[in-house]
Short mmCIF file of C-alpha atoms in Angstrom, two decimals:
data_model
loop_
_atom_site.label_atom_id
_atom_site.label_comp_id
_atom_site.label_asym_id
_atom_site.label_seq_id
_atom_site.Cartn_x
_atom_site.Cartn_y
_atom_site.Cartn_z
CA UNK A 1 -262.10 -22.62 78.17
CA UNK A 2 -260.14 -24.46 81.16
CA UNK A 3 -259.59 -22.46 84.39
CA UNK A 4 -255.60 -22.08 84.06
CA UNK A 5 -256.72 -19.94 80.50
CA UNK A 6 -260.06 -18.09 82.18
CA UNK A 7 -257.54 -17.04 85.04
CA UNK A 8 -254.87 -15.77 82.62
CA UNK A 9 -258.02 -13.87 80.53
CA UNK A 10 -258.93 -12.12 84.16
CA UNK A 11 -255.52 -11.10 84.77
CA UNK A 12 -254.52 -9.67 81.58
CA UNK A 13 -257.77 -7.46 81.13
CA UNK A 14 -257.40 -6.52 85.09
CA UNK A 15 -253.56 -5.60 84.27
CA UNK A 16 -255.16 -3.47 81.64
CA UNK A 17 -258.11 -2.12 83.75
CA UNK A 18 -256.18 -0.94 86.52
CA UNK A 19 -253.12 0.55 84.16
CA UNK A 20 -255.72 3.28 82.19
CA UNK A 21 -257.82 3.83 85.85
CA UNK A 22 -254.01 5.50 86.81
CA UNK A 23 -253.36 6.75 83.74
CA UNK A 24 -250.11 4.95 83.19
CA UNK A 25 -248.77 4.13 79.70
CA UNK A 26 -247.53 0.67 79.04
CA UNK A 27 -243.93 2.06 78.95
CA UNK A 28 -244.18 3.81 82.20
CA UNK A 29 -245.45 0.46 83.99
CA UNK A 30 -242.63 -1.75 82.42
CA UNK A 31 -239.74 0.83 83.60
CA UNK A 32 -241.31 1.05 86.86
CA UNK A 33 -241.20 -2.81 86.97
CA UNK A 34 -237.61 -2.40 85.56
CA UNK A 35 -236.60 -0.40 88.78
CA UNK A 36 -237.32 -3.03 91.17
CA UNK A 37 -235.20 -5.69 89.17
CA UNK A 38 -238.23 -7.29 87.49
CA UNK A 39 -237.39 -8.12 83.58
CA UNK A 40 -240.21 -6.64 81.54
CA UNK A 41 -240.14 -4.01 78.50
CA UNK A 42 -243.00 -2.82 77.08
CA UNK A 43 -243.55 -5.69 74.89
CA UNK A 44 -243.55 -7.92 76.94
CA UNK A 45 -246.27 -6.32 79.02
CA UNK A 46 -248.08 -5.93 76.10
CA UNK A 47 -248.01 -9.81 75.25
CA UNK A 48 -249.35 -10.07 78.51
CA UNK A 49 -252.27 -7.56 78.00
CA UNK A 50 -253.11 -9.37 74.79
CA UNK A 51 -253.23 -12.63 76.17
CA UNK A 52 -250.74 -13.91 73.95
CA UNK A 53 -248.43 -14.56 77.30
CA UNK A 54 -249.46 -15.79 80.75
CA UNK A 55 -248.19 -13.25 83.89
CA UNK A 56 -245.50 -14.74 85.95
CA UNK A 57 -245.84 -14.53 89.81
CA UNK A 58 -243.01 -12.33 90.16
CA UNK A 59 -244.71 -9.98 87.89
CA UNK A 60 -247.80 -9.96 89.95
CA UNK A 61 -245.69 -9.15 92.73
CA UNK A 62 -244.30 -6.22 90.93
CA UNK A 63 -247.78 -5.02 89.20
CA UNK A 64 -249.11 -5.10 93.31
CA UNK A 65 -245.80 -2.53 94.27
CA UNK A 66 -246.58 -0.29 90.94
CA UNK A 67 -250.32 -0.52 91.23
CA UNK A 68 -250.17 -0.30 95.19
CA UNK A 69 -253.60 -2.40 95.23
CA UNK A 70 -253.83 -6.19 96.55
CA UNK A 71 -253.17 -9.76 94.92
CA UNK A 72 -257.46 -9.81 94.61
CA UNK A 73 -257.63 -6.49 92.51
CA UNK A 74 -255.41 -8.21 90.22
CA UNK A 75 -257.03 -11.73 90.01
CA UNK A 76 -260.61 -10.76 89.98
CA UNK A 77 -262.48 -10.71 86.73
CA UNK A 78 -263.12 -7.41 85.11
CA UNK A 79 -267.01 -6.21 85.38
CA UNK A 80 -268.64 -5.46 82.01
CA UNK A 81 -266.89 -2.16 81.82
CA UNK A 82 -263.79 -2.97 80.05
CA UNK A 83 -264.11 -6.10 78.19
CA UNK A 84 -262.53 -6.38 74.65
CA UNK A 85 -264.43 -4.65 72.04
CA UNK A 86 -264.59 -8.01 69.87
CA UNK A 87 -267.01 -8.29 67.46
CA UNK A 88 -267.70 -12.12 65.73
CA UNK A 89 -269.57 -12.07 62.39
CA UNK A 90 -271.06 -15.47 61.74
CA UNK A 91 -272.58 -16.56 58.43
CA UNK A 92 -275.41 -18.78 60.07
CA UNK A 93 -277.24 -17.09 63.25
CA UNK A 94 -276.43 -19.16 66.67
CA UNK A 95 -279.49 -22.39 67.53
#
């Protein structure tokens, strides 16, 4: 994994780390973000949770307002405690 991807990964699972630690629902973050003139619906921030669609820096910007916490807190990787629950079945064990 390159480090453009691996920094995407750490902001999408630290969007999602520090959106359940304040209780906030997906749909209250986006209309928050909505209220300062940032485009972003609840899909959207979901595509961004998942990975599936990197953060813009104006969102970041936003997501530091609505989480009031610094530019680190949202670059950082996440500790063990909230990592994907991904499981990979393989049909030969690893060497």
């Amino acid at each position: 994994m390159d480090e453009v991807q691996s920094l995407n990964n750490s902001i999408a699972e630290r969007i999602v780390y520090l959106r359940k630690e304040r209780k906030r629902s997906q749909d209250d973050v986006a209309a928050s973000l909505q209220s300062m003139g940032i485009n972003c619906s609840r899909g959207k921030l979901s595509m961004i949770e998942t990975k599936r669609r990197p953060a813009s820096a104006l969102l970041l910007a936003g997501l530091k307002l609505v989480f009031n916490c610094e530019y680190s807190d949202l670059l950082q990787p996440v500790e063990g405690e909230m990592k994907p629950n991904l499981i990979i079945y393989r049909r030969k064990p690893l060497k």
